[in-house]
JSON list of N, CA and C in Angstrom, two decimals:
[
{"chain": "A", "resi": 1, "resn": "MET", "atom": "N", "xyz": [0.83, -1.20, 0.00]},
{"chain": "A", "resi": 1, "resn": "MET", "atom": "CA", "xyz": [0.00, 0.00, 0.00]},
{"chain": "A", "resi": 1, "resn": "MET", "atom": "C", "xyz": [0.87, 1.26, 0.00]},
{"chain": "A", "resi": 2, "resn": "LYS", "atom": "N", "xyz": [1.90, 1.26, 0.85]},
{"chain": "A", "resi": 2, "resn": "LYS", "atom": "CA", "xyz": [2.77, 2.43, 0.93]},
{"chain": "A", "resi": 2, "resn": "LYS", "atom": "C", "xyz": [3.58, 2.61, -0.35]},
{"chain": "A", "resi": 3, "resn": "LYS", "atom": "N", "xyz": [3.97, 1.49, -0.98]},
{"chain": "A", "resi": 3, "resn": "LYS", "atom": "CA", "xyz": [4.75, 1.59, -2.21]},
{"chain": "A", "resi": 3, "resn": "LYS", "atom": "C", "xyz": [3.92, 2.23, -3.32]},
{"chain": "A", "resi": 4, "resn": "ASN", "atom": "N", "xyz": [2.66, 1.84, -3.42]},
{"chain": "A", "resi": 4, "resn": "ASN", "atom": "CA", "xyz": [1.78, 2.44, -4.43]},
{"chain": "A", "resi": 4, "resn": "ASN", "atom": "C", "xyz": [1.60, 3.93, -4.18]},
{"chain": "A", "resi": 5, "resn": "GLN", "atom": "N", "xyz": [1.46, 4.30, -2.91]},
{"chain": "A", "resi": 5, "resn": "GLN", "atom": "CA", "xyz": [1.29, 5.70, -2.57]},
{"chain": "A", "resi": 5, "resn": "GLN", "atom": "C", "xyz": [2.56, 6.49, -2.91]},
{"chain": "A", "resi": 6, "resn": "GLN", "atom": "N", "xyz": [3.72, 5.89, -2.64]},
{"chain": "A", "resi": 6, "resn": "GLN", "atom": "CA", "xyz": [4.98, 6.56, -2.96]},
{"chain": "A", "resi": 6, "resn": "GLN", "atom": "C", "xyz": [5.14, 6.70, -4.48]},
{"chain": "A", "resi": 7, "resn": "LYS", "atom": "N", "xyz": [4.75, 5.66, -5.22]},
{"chain": "A", "resi": 7, "resn": "LYS", "atom": "CA", "xyz": [4.84, 5.73, -6.68]},
{"chain": "A", "resi": 7, "resn": "LYS", "atom": "C", "xyz": [3.92, 6.82, -7.23]},
{"chain": "A", "resi": 8, "resn": "ASN", "atom": "N", "xyz": [2.71, 6.92, -6.66]},
{"chain": "A", "resi": 8, "resn": "ASN", "atom": "CA", "xyz": [1.77, 7.96, -7.10]},
{"chain": "A", "resi": 8, "resn": "ASN", "atom": "C", "xyz": [2.33, 9.35, -6.82]},
{"chain": "A", "resi": 9, "resn": "GLU", "atom": "N", "xyz": [2.92, 9.53, -5.65]},
{"chain": "A", "resi": 9, "resn": "GLU", "atom": "CA", "xyz": [3.50, 10.83, -5.32]},
{"chain": "A", "resi": 9, "resn": "GLU", "atom": "C", "xyz": [4.67, 11.15, -6.24]},
{"chain": "A", "resi": 10, "resn": "LEU", "atom": "N", "xyz": [5.47, 10.14, -6.55]},
{"chain": "A", "resi": 10, "resn": "LEU", "atom": "CA", "xyz": [6.60, 10.34, -7.45]},
{"chain": "A", "resi": 10, "resn": "LEU", "atom": "C", "xyz": [6.13, 10.70, -8.85]},
{"chain": "A", "resi": 11, "resn": "SER", "atom": "N", "xyz": [5.11, 10.01, -9.33]},
{"chain": "A", "resi": 11, "resn": "SER", "atom": "CA", "xyz": [4.61, 10.31, -10.68]},
{"chain": "A", "resi": 11, "resn": "SER", "atom": "C", "xyz": [3.97, 11.70, -10.73]},
{"chain": "A", "resi": 12, "resn": "LYS", "atom": "N", "xyz": [3.33, 12.13, -9.64]},
{"chain": "A", "resi": 12, "resn": "LYS", "atom": "CA", "xyz": [2.77, 13.48, -9.60]},
{"chain": "A", "resi": 12, "resn": "LYS", "atom": "C", "xyz": [3.88, 14.53, -9.65]},
{"chain": "A", "resi": 13, "resn": "GLU", "atom": "N", "xyz": [4.97, 14.27, -8.93]},
{"chain": "A", "resi": 13, "resn": "GLU", "atom": "CA", "xyz": [6.11, 15.20, -8.95]},
{"chain": "A", "resi": 13, "resn": "GLU", "atom": "C", "xyz": [6.73, 15.26, -10.34]},
{"chain": "A", "resi": 14, "resn": "GLN", "atom": "N", "xyz": [6.85, 14.11, -10.98]},
{"chain": "A", "resi": 14, "resn": "GLN", "atom": "CA", "xyz": [7.43, 14.08, -12.33]},
{"chain": "A", "resi": 14, "resn": "GLN", "atom": "C", "xyz": [6.53, 14.82, -13.32]},
{"chain": "A", "resi": 15, "resn": "ALA", "atom": "N", "xyz": [5.22, 14.64, -13.19]},
{"chain": "A", "resi": 15, "resn": "ALA", "atom": "CA", "xyz": [4.29, 15.33, -14.08]},
{"chain": "A", "resi": 15, "resn": "ALA", "atom": "C", "xyz": [4.36, 16.84, -13.87]},
{"chain": "A", "resi": 16, "resn": "LEU", "atom": "N", "xyz": [4.46, 17.26, -12.61]},
{"chain": "A", "resi": 16, "resn": "LEU", "atom": "CA", "xyz": [4.56, 18.68, -12.31]},
{"chain": "A", "resi": 16, "resn": "LEU", "atom": "C", "xyz": [5.86, 19.26, -12.86]},
{"chain": "A", "resi": 17, "resn": "PHE", "atom": "N", "xyz": [6.94, 18.50, -12.72]},
{"chain": "A", "resi": 17, "resn": "PHE", "atom": "CA", "xyz": [8.24, 18.96, -13.23]},
{"chain": "A", "resi": 17, "resn": "PHE", "atom": "C", "xyz": [8.21, 19.09, -14.75]},
{"chain": "A", "resi": 18, "resn": "SER", "atom": "N", "xyz": [7.62, 18.11, -15.43]},
{"chain": "A", "resi": 18, "resn": "SER", "atom": "CA", "xyz": [7.56, 18.18, -16.90]},
{"chain": "A", "resi": 18, "resn": "SER", "atom": "C", "xyz": [6.64, 19.32, -17.35]},
{"chain": "A", "resi": 19, "resn": "GLU", "atom": "N", "xyz": [5.59, 19.60, -16.60]},
{"chain": "A", "resi": 19, "resn": "GLU", "atom": "CA", "xyz": [4.70, 20.71, -16.93]},
{"chain": "A", "resi": 19, "resn": "GLU", "atom": "C", "xyz": [5.44, 22.04, -16.78]},
{"chain": "A", "resi": 20, "resn": "GLN", "atom": "N", "xyz": [6.27, 22.15, -15.75]},
{"chain": "A", "resi": 20, "resn": "GLN", "atom": "CA", "xyz": [7.07, 23.37, -15.57]},
{"chain": "A", "resi": 20, "resn": "GLN", "atom": "C", "xyz": [8.07, 23.54, -16.70]},
{"chain": "A", "resi": 21, "resn": "LYS", "atom": "N", "xyz": [8.67, 22.43, -17.15]},
{"chain": "A", "resi": 21, "resn": "LYS", "atom": "CA", "xyz": [9.61, 22.51, -18.26]},
{"chain": "A", "resi": 21, "resn": "LYS", "atom": "C", "xyz": [8.92, 22.99, -19.52]},
{"chain": "A", "resi": 22, "resn": "ILE", "atom": "N", "xyz": [7.70, 22.50, -19.76]},
{"chain": "A", "resi": 22, "resn": "ILE", "atom": "CA", "xyz": [6.94, 22.93, -20.94]},
{"chain": "A", "resi": 22, "resn": "ILE", "atom": "C", "xyz": [6.60, 24.41, -20.84]},
{"chain": "A", "resi": 23, "resn": "ARG", "atom": "N", "xyz": [6.18, 24.87, -19.67]},
{"chain": "A", "resi": 23, "resn": "ARG", "atom": "CA", "xyz": [5.87, 26.29, -19.49]},
{"chain": "A", "resi": 23, "resn": "ARG", "atom": "C", "xyz": [7.09, 27.17, -19.71]},
{"chain": "A", "resi": 24, "resn": "ASN", "atom": "N", "xyz": [8.23, 26.73, -19.19]},
{"chain": "A", "resi": 24, "resn": "ASN", "atom": "CA", "xyz": [9.46, 27.51, -19.39]},
{"chain": "A", "resi": 24, "resn": "ASN", "atom": "C", "xyz": [9.82, 27.57, -20.87]},
{"chain": "A", "resi": 25, "resn": "PHE", "atom": "N", "xyz": [9.67, 26.45, -21.56]},
{"chain": "A", "resi": 25, "resn": "PHE", "atom": "CA", "xyz": [9.96, 26.43, -22.99]},
{"chain": "A", "resi": 25, "resn": "PHE", "atom": "C", "xyz": [9.03, 27.37, -23.75]},
{"chain": "A", "resi": 26, "resn": "ASN", "atom": "N", "xyz": [7.73, 27.32, -23.43]},
{"chain": "A", "resi": 26, "resn": "ASN", "atom": "CA", "xyz": [6.76, 28.20, -24.09]},
{"chain": "A", "resi": 26, "resn": "ASN", "atom": "C", "xyz": [7.07, 29.67, -23.82]},
{"chain": "A", "resi": 27, "resn": "ARG", "atom": "N", "xyz": [7.48, 29.97, -22.59]},
{"chain": "A", "resi": 27, "resn": "ARG", "atom": "CA", "xyz": [7.82, 31.34, -22.24]},
{"chain": "A", "resi": 27, "resn": "ARG", "atom": "C", "xyz": [9.01, 31.82, -23.07]},
{"chain": "A", "resi": 28, "resn": "LYS", "atom": "N", "xyz": [10.03, 30.99, -23.18]},
{"chain": "A", "resi": 28, "resn": "LYS", "atom": "CA", "xyz": [11.21, 31.37, -23.97]},
{"chain": "A", "resi": 28, "resn": "LYS", "atom": "C", "xyz": [10.86, 31.49, -25.44]},
{"chain": "A", "resi": 29, "resn": "LEU", "atom": "N", "xyz": [10.03, 30.58, -25.93]},
{"chain": "A", "resi": 29, "resn": "LEU", "atom": "CA", "xyz": [9.62, 30.61, -27.33]},
{"chain": "A", "resi": 29, "resn": "LEU", "atom": "C", "xyz": [8.84, 31.87, -27.65]},
{"chain": "A", "resi": 30, "resn": "HIS", "atom": "N", "xyz": [7.87, 32.22, -26.81]},
{"chain": "A", "resi": 30, "resn": "HIS", "atom": "CA", "xyz": [7.07, 33.42, -27.04]},
{"chain": "A", "resi": 30, "resn": "HIS", "atom": "C", "xyz": [7.93, 34.67, -26.99]},
{"chain": "A", "resi": 31, "resn": "THR", "atom": "N", "xyz": [8.88, 34.70, -26.06]},
{"chain": "A", "resi": 31, "resn": "THR", "atom": "CA", "xyz": [9.75, 35.87, -25.96]},
{"chain": "A", "resi": 31, "resn": "THR", "atom": "C", "xyz": [10.63, 36.02, -27.19]},
{"chain": "A", "resi": 32, "resn": "SER", "atom": "N", "xyz": [11.16, 34.91, -27.69]},
{"chain": "A", "resi": 32, "resn": "SER", "atom": "CA", "xyz": [12.01, 35.01, -28.88]},
{"chain": "A", "resi": 32, "resn": "SER", "atom": "C", "xyz": [11.20, 35.37, -30.12]},
{"chain": "A", "resi": 33, "resn": "ILE", "atom": "N", "xyz": [9.98, 34.85, -30.24]},
{"chain": "A", "resi": 33, "resn": "ILE", "atom": "CA", "xyz": [9.12, 35.22, -31.37]},
{"chain": "A", "resi": 33, "resn": "ILE", "atom": "C", "xyz": [8.77, 36.70, -31.31]},
{"chain": "A", "resi": 34, "resn": "ALA", "atom": "N", "xyz": [8.45, 37.19, -30.11]},
{"chain": "A", "resi": 34, "resn": "ALA", "atom": "CA", "xyz": [8.13, 38.61, -29.96]},
{"chain": "A", "resi": 34, "resn": "ALA", "atom": "C", "xyz": [9.33, 39.48, -30.30]},
{"chain": "A", "resi": 35, "resn": "ALA", "atom": "N", "xyz": [10.52, 39.06, -29.89]},
{"chain": "A", "resi": 35, "resn": "ALA", "atom": "CA", "xyz": [11.72, 39.83, -30.23]},
{"chain": "A", "resi": 35, "resn": "ALA", "atom": "C", "xyz": [11.95, 39.85, -31.74]},
{"chain": "A", "resi": 36, "resn": "SER", "atom": "N", "xyz": [11.71, 38.73, -32.39]},
{"chain": "A", "resi": 36, "resn": "SER", "atom": "CA", "xyz": [11.86, 38.69, -33.85]},
{"chain": "A", "resi": 36, "resn": "SER", "atom": "C", "xyz": [10.83, 39.59, -34.53]},
{"chain": "A", "resi": 37, "resn": "LEU", "atom": "N", "xyz": [9.61, 39.59, -34.02]},
{"chain": "A", "resi": 37, "resn": "LEU", "atom": "CA", "xyz": [8.58, 40.46, -34.59]},
{"chain": "A", "resi": 37, "resn": "LEU", "atom": "C", "xyz": [8.95, 41.93, -34.42]},
{"chain": "A", "resi": 38, "resn": "LEU", "atom": "N", "xyz": [9.48, 42.28, -33.25]},
{"chain": "A", "resi": 38, "resn": "LEU", "atom": "CA", "xyz": [9.88, 43.66, -33.03]},
{"chain": "A", "resi": 38, "resn": "LEU", "atom": "C", "xyz": [11.03, 44.06, -33.94]},
{"chain": "A", "resi": 39, "resn": "ALA", "atom": "N", "xyz": [11.96, 43.15, -34.18]},
{"chain": "A", "resi": 39, "resn": "ALA", "atom": "CA", "xyz": [13.04, 43.43, -35.12]},
{"chain": "A", "resi": 39, "resn": "ALA", "atom": "C", "xyz": [12.48, 43.62, -36.53]},
{"chain": "A", "resi": 40, "resn": "GLY", "atom": "N", "xyz": [11.49, 42.83, -36.89]},
{"chain": "A", "resi": 40, "resn": "GLY", "atom": "CA", "xyz": [10.84, 43.00, -38.18]},
{"chain": "A", "resi": 40, "resn": "GLY", "atom": "C", "xyz": [10.13, 44.34, -38.29]},
{"chain": "A", "resi": 41, "resn": "VAL", "atom": "N", "xyz": [9.53, 44.78, -37.20]},
{"chain": "A", "resi": 41, "resn": "VAL", "atom": "CA", "xyz": [8.86, 46.08, -37.18]},
{"chain": "A", "resi": 41, "resn": "VAL", "atom": "C", "xyz": [9.87, 47.19, -37.47]},
{"chain": "A", "resi": 42, "resn": "PHE", "atom": "N", "xyz": [11.01, 47.14, -36.81]},
{"chain": "A", "resi": 42, "resn": "PHE", "atom": "CA", "xyz": [12.02, 48.18, -37.06]},
{"chain": "A", "resi": 42, "resn": "PHE", "atom": "C", "xyz": [12.55, 48.11, -38.49]},
{"chain": "A", "resi": 43, "resn": "GLY", "atom": "N", "xyz": [12.67, 46.90, -39.01]},
{"chain": "A", "resi": 43, "resn": "GLY", "atom": "CA", "xyz": [13.10, 46.75, -40.39]},
{"chain": "A", "resi": 43, "resn": "GLY", "atom": "C", "xyz": [12.09, 47.34, -41.37]},
{"chain": "A", "resi": 44, "resn": "PHE", "atom": "N", "xyz": [10.81, 47.08, -41.13]},
{"chain": "A", "resi": 44, "resn": "PHE", "atom": "CA", "xyz": [9.77, 47.64, -41.99]},
{"chain": "A", "resi": 44, "resn": "PHE", "atom": "C", "xyz": [9.75, 49.17, -41.91]},
{"chain": "A", "resi": 45, "resn": "CYS", "atom": "N", "xyz": [9.93, 49.69, -40.70]},
{"chain": "A", "resi": 45, "resn": "CYS", "atom": "CA", "xyz": [9.96, 51.15, -40.55]},
{"chain": "A", "resi": 45, "resn": "CYS", "atom": "C", "xyz": [11.12, 51.75, -41.33]},
{"chain": "A", "resi": 46, "resn": "ALA", "atom": "N", "xyz": [12.27, 51.13, -41.21]},
{"chain": "A", "resi": 46, "resn": "ALA", "atom": "CA", "xyz": [13.45, 51.63, -41.94]},
{"chain": "A", "resi": 46, "resn": "ALA", "atom": "C", "xyz": [13.23, 51.54, -43.44]},
{"chain": "A", "resi": 47, "resn": "LEU", "atom": "N", "xyz": [12.65, 50.46, -43.89]},
{"chain": "A", "resi": 47, "resn": "LEU", "atom": "CA", "xyz": [12.41, 50.29, -45.33]},
{"chain": "A", "resi": 47, "resn": "LEU", "atom": "C", "xyz": [11.38, 51.29, -45.84]},
{"chain": "A", "resi": 48, "resn": "ALA", "atom": "N", "xyz": [10.34, 51.52, -45.05]},
{"chain": "A", "resi": 48, "resn": "ALA", "atom": "CA", "xyz": [9.26, 52.39, -45.50]},
{"chain": "A", "resi": 48, "resn": "ALA", "atom": "C", "xyz": [9.67, 53.86, -45.56]},
{"chain": "A", "resi": 49, "resn": "PHE", "atom": "N", "xyz": [10.52, 54.28, -44.66]},
{"chain": "A", "resi": 49, "resn": "PHE", "atom": "CA", "xyz": [10.81, 55.71, -44.59]},
{"chain": "A", "resi": 49, "resn": "PHE", "atom": "C", "xyz": [12.19, 56.09, -45.12]},
{"chain": "A", "resi": 50, "resn": "ARG", "atom": "N", "xyz": [13.02, 55.12, -45.45]},
{"chain": "A", "resi": 50, "resn": "ARG", "atom": "CA", "xyz": [14.33, 55.44, -46.00]},
{"chain": "A", "resi": 50, "resn": "ARG", "atom": "C", "xyz": [14.36, 55.31, -47.52]},
{"chain": "A", "resi": 51, "resn": "THR", "atom": "N", "xyz": [13.35, 54.71, -48.09]},
{"chain": "A", "resi": 51, "resn": "THR", "atom": "CA", "xyz": [13.32, 54.54, -49.54]},
{"chain": "A", "resi": 51, "resn": "THR", "atom": "C", "xyz": [12.22, 55.40, -50.14]},
{"chain": "A", "resi": 52, "resn": "GLN", "atom": "N", "xyz": [12.29, 55.59, -51.42]},
{"chain": "A", "resi": 52, "resn": "GLN", "atom": "CA", "xyz": [11.28, 56.39, -52.13]},
{"chain": "A", "resi": 52, "resn": "GLN", "atom": "C", "xyz": [10.18, 55.46, -52.63]},
{"chain": "A", "resi": 53, "resn": "ILE", "atom": "N", "xyz": [9.20, 55.21, -51.79]},
{"chain": "A", "resi": 53, "resn": "ILE", "atom": "CA", "xyz": [8.07, 54.37, -52.19]},
{"chain": "A", "resi": 53, "resn": "ILE", "atom": "C", "xyz": [6.80, 55.21, -52.09]},
{"chain": "A", "resi": 54, "resn": "PRO", "atom": "N", "xyz": [5.78, 54.85, -52.85]},
{"chain": "A", "resi": 54, "resn": "PRO", "atom": "CA", "xyz": [4.54, 55.63, -52.83]},
{"chain": "A", "resi": 54, "resn": "PRO", "atom": "C", "xyz": [3.89, 55.66, -51.45]},
{"chain": "A", "resi": 55, "resn": "LEU", "atom": "N", "xyz": [3.08, 56.68, -51.26]},
{"chain": "A", "resi": 55, "resn": "LEU", "atom": "CA", "xyz": [2.43, 56.90, -49.97]},
{"chain": "A", "resi": 55, "resn": "LEU", "atom": "C", "xyz": [1.49, 55.75, -49.61]},
{"chain": "A", "resi": 56, "resn": "ILE", "atom": "N", "xyz": [0.84, 55.16, -50.60]},
{"chain": "A", "resi": 56, "resn": "ILE", "atom": "CA", "xyz": [-0.09, 54.05, -50.33]},
{"chain": "A", "resi": 56, "resn": "ILE", "atom": "C", "xyz": [0.68, 52.86, -49.75]},
{"chain": "A", "resi": 57, "resn": "LEU", "atom": "N", "xyz": [1.84, 52.57, -50.33]},
{"chain": "A", "resi": 57, "resn": "LEU", "atom": "CA", "xyz": [2.63, 51.47, -49.79]},
{"chain": "A", "resi": 57, "resn": "LEU", "atom": "C", "xyz": [3.14, 51.77, -48.39]},
{"chain": "A", "resi": 58, "resn": "ARG", "atom": "N", "xyz": [3.42, 53.03, -48.11]},
{"chain": "A", "resi": 58, "resn": "ARG", "atom": "CA", "xyz": [3.81, 53.40, -46.74]},
{"chain": "A", "resi": 58, "resn": "ARG", "atom": "C", "xyz": [2.67, 53.12, -45.77]},
{"chain": "A", "resi": 59, "resn": "GLY", "atom": "N", "xyz": [1.45, 53.39, -46.22]},
{"chain": "A", "resi": 59, "resn": "GLY", "atom": "CA", "xyz": [0.28, 53.09, -45.39]},
{"chain": "A", "resi": 59, "resn": "GLY", "atom": "C", "xyz": [0.14, 51.60, -45.14]},
{"chain": "A", "resi": 60, "resn": "VAL", "atom": "N", "xyz": [0.40, 50.80, -46.17]},
{"chain": "A", "resi": 60, "resn": "VAL", "atom": "CA", "xyz": [0.35, 49.34, -46.01]},
{"chain": "A", "resi": 60, "resn": "VAL", "atom": "C", "xyz": [1.43, 48.89, -45.03]},
{"chain": "A", "resi": 61, "resn": "PHE", "atom": "N", "xyz": [2.63, 49.46, -45.17]},
{"chain": "A", "resi": 61, "resn": "PHE", "atom": "CA", "xyz": [3.70, 49.13, -44.23]},
{"chain": "A", "resi": 61, "resn": "PHE", "atom": "C", "xyz": [3.31, 49.51, -42.81]},
{"chain": "A", "resi": 62, "resn": "LEU", "atom": "N", "xyz": [2.67, 50.68, -42.67]},
{"chain": "A", "resi": 62, "resn": "LEU", "atom": "CA", "xyz": [2.26, 51.13, -41.34]},
{"chain": "A", "resi": 62, "resn": "LEU", "atom": "C", "xyz": [1.24, 50.17, -40.73]},
{"chain": "A", "resi": 63, "resn": "LEU", "atom": "N", "xyz": [0.28, 49.72, -41.53]},
{"chain": "A", "resi": 63, "resn": "LEU", "atom": "CA", "xyz": [-0.70, 48.75, -41.02]},
{"chain": "A", "resi": 63, "resn": "LEU", "atom": "C", "xyz": [-0.02, 47.44, -40.63]},
{"chain": "A", "resi": 64, "resn": "LEU", "atom": "N", "xyz": [0.94, 47.01, -41.43]},
{"chain": "A", "resi": 64, "resn": "LEU", "atom": "CA", "xyz": [1.68, 45.79, -41.12]},
{"chain": "A", "resi": 64, "resn": "LEU", "atom": "C", "xyz": [2.48, 45.95, -39.83]},
{"chain": "A", "resi": 65, "resn": "VAL", "atom": "N", "xyz": [3.07, 47.12, -39.65]},
{"chain": "A", "resi": 65, "resn": "VAL", "atom": "CA", "xyz": [3.83, 47.40, -38.43]},
{"chain": "A", "resi": 65, "resn": "VAL", "atom": "C", "xyz": [2.91, 47.37, -37.22]},
{"chain": "A", "resi": 66, "resn": "ILE", "atom": "N", "xyz": [1.74, 47.97, -37.33]},
{"chain": "A", "resi": 66, "resn": "ILE", "atom": "CA", "xyz": [0.79, 47.96, -36.21]},
{"chain": "A", "resi": 66, "resn": "ILE", "atom": "C", "xyz": [0.36, 46.54, -35.88]},
{"chain": "A", "resi": 67, "resn": "PHE", "atom": "N", "xyz": [0.10, 45.74, -36.91]},
{"chain": "A", "resi": 67, "resn": "PHE", "atom": "CA", "xyz": [-0.28, 44.35, -36.68]},
{"chain": "A", "resi": 67, "resn": "PHE", "atom": "C", "xyz": [0.85, 43.57, -36.00]},
{"chain": "A", "resi": 68, "resn": "LEU", "atom": "N", "xyz": [2.07, 43.74, -36.47]},
{"chain": "A", "resi": 68, "resn": "LEU", "atom": "CA", "xyz": [3.20, 43.02, -35.87]},
{"chain": "A", "resi": 68, "resn": "LEU", "atom": "C", "xyz": [3.46, 43.46, -34.43]},
{"chain": "A", "resi": 69, "resn": "LEU", "atom": "N", "xyz": [3.31, 44.76, -34.17]},
{"chain": "A", "resi": 69, "resn": "LEU", "atom": "CA", "xyz": [3.46, 45.24, -32.79]},
{"chain": "A", "resi": 69, "resn": "LEU", "atom": "C", "xyz": [2.40, 44.64, -31.88]},
{"chain": "A", "resi": 70, "resn": "GLY", "atom": "N", "xyz": [1.16, 44.59, -32.37]},
{"chain": "A", "resi": 70, "resn": "GLY", "atom": "CA", "xyz": [0.09, 43.99, -31.57]},
{"chain": "A", "resi": 70, "resn": "GLY", "atom": "C", "xyz": [0.34, 42.52, -31.30]},
{"chain": "A", "resi": 71, "resn": "LEU", "atom": "N", "xyz": [0.81, 41.81, -32.31]},
{"chain": "A", "resi": 71, "resn": "LEU", "atom": "CA", "xyz": [1.11, 40.39, -32.13]},
{"chain": "A", "resi": 71, "resn": "LEU", "atom": "C", "xyz": [2.25, 40.19, -31.14]},
{"chain": "A", "resi": 72, "resn": "ALA", "atom": "N", "xyz": [3.27, 41.01, -31.23]},
{"chain": "A", "resi": 72, "resn": "ALA", "atom": "CA", "xyz": [4.40, 40.90, -30.29]},
{"chain": "A", "resi": 72, "resn": "ALA", "atom": "C", "xyz": [3.95, 41.20, -28.87]},
{"chain": "A", "resi": 73, "resn": "LEU", "atom": "N", "xyz": [3.14, 42.24, -28.70]},
{"chain": "A", "resi": 73, "resn": "LEU", "atom": "CA", "xyz": [2.64, 42.57, -27.36]},
{"chain": "A", "resi": 73, "resn": "LEU", "atom": "C", "xyz": [1.75, 41.47, -26.81]},
{"chain": "A", "resi": 74, "resn": "TYR", "atom": "N", "xyz": [0.92, 40.90, -27.67]},
{"chain": "A", "resi": 74, "resn": "TYR", "atom": "CA", "xyz": [0.07, 39.79, -27.23]},
{"chain": "A", "resi": 74, "resn": "TYR", "atom": "C", "xyz": [0.91, 38.61, -26.74]},
{"chain": "A", "resi": 75, "resn": "LEU", "atom": "N", "xyz": [1.94, 38.26, -27.50]},
{"chain": "A", "resi": 75, "resn": "LEU", "atom": "CA", "xyz": [2.80, 37.14, -27.10]},
{"chain": "A", "resi": 75, "resn": "LEU", "atom": "C", "xyz": [3.50, 37.43, -25.79]},
{"chain": "A", "resi": 76, "resn": "LEU", "atom": "N", "xyz": [4.00, 38.64, -25.63]},
{"chain": "A", "resi": 76, "resn": "LEU", "atom": "CA", "xyz": [4.70, 38.98, -24.39]},
{"chain": "A", "resi": 76, "resn": "LEU", "atom": "C", "xyz": [3.75, 38.99, -23.20]},
{"chain": "A", "resi": 77, "resn": "LEU", "atom": "N", "xyz": [2.57, 39.56, -23.38]},
{"chain": "A", "resi": 77, "resn": "LEU", "atom": "CA", "xyz": [1.63, 39.62, -22.26]},
{"chain": "A", "resi": 77, "resn": "LEU", "atom": "C", "xyz": [1.06, 38.25, -21.91]},
{"chain": "A", "resi": 78, "resn": "SER", "atom": "N", "xyz": [0.83, 37.41, -22.91]},
{"chain": "A", "resi": 78, "resn": "SER", "atom": "CA", "xyz": [0.34, 36.06, -22.60]},
{"chain": "A", "resi": 78, "resn": "SER", "atom": "C", "xyz": [1.42, 35.25, -21.90]},
{"chain": "A", "resi": 79, "resn": "THR", "atom": "N", "xyz": [2.67, 35.51, -22.24]},
{"chain": "A", "resi": 79, "resn": "THR", "atom": "CA", "xyz": [3.78, 34.84, -21.56]},
{"chain": "A", "resi": 79, "resn": "THR", "atom": "C", "xyz": [3.83, 35.27, -20.11]},
{"chain": "A", "resi": 80, "resn": "ARG", "atom": "N", "xyz": [3.68, 36.54, -19.85]},
{"chain": "A", "resi": 80, "resn": "ARG", "atom": "CA", "xyz": [3.74, 37.04, -18.47]},
{"chain": "A", "resi": 80, "resn": "ARG", "atom": "C", "xyz": [2.55, 36.54, -17.67]},
{"chain": "A", "resi": 81, "resn": "LYS", "atom": "N", "xyz": [1.40, 36.42, -18.28]},
{"chain": "A", "resi": 81, "resn": "LYS", "atom": "CA", "xyz": [0.22, 35.91, -17.57]},
{"chain": "A", "resi": 81, "resn": "LYS", "atom": "C", "xyz": [0.49, 34.47, -17.12]},
{"chain": "A", "resi": 82, "resn": "ASN", "atom": "N", "xyz": [1.08, 33.66, -18.00]},
{"chain": "A", "resi": 82, "resn": "ASN", "atom": "CA", "xyz": [1.42, 32.30, -17.63]},
{"chain": "A", "resi": 82, "resn": "ASN", "atom": "C", "xyz": [2.49, 32.28, -16.55]},
{"chain": "A", "resi": 83, "resn": "PHE", "atom": "N", "xyz": [3.36, 33.29, -16.56]},
{"chain": "A", "resi": 83, "resn": "PHE", "atom": "CA", "xyz": [4.42, 33.37, -15.56]},
{"chain": "A", "resi": 83, "resn": "PHE", "atom": "C", "xyz": [3.82, 33.54, -14.17]},
{"chain": "A", "resi": 84, "resn": "PHE", "atom": "N", "xyz": [2.77, 34.36, -14.04]},
{"chain": "A", "resi": 84, "resn": "PHE", "atom": "CA", "xyz": [2.17, 34.59, -12.74]},
{"chain": "A", "resi": 84, "resn": "PHE", "atom": "C", "xyz": [1.31, 33.42, -12.28]},
{"chain": "A", "resi": 85, "resn": "LYS", "atom": "N", "xyz": [0.96, 32.50, -13.19]},
{"chain": "A", "resi": 85, "resn": "LYS", "atom": "CA", "xyz": [0.20, 31.32, -12.79]},
{"chain": "A", "resi": 85, "resn": "LYS", "atom": "C", "xyz": [1.05, 30.32, -12.03]},
{"chain": "A", "resi": 86, "resn": "ASP", "atom": "N", "xyz": [2.37, 30.34, -12.27]},
{"chain": "A", "resi": 86, "resn": "ASP", "atom": "CA", "xyz": [3.26, 29.34, -11.65]},
{"chain": "A", "resi": 86, "resn": "ASP", "atom": "C", "xyz": [3.26, 29.40, -10.15]}
]
């Protein structure tokens, strides 16, 4: 009886440890994706305003920049929300 109880406790600890590893991996993944998106935003800004492109394309670039910024912020905030759940 005690051996089964010890095995159950051990398996619960292992499951909790693997869940923490998955959360840490997701946190790092979301942070790196958000950093890449922010780098892309700065690249789009540089491309849009350093070259001679029509105003309509600048507007498209601006919309793309806003979308990428929103996506990066969403990833960062969802990562932090999961961080506080731990």
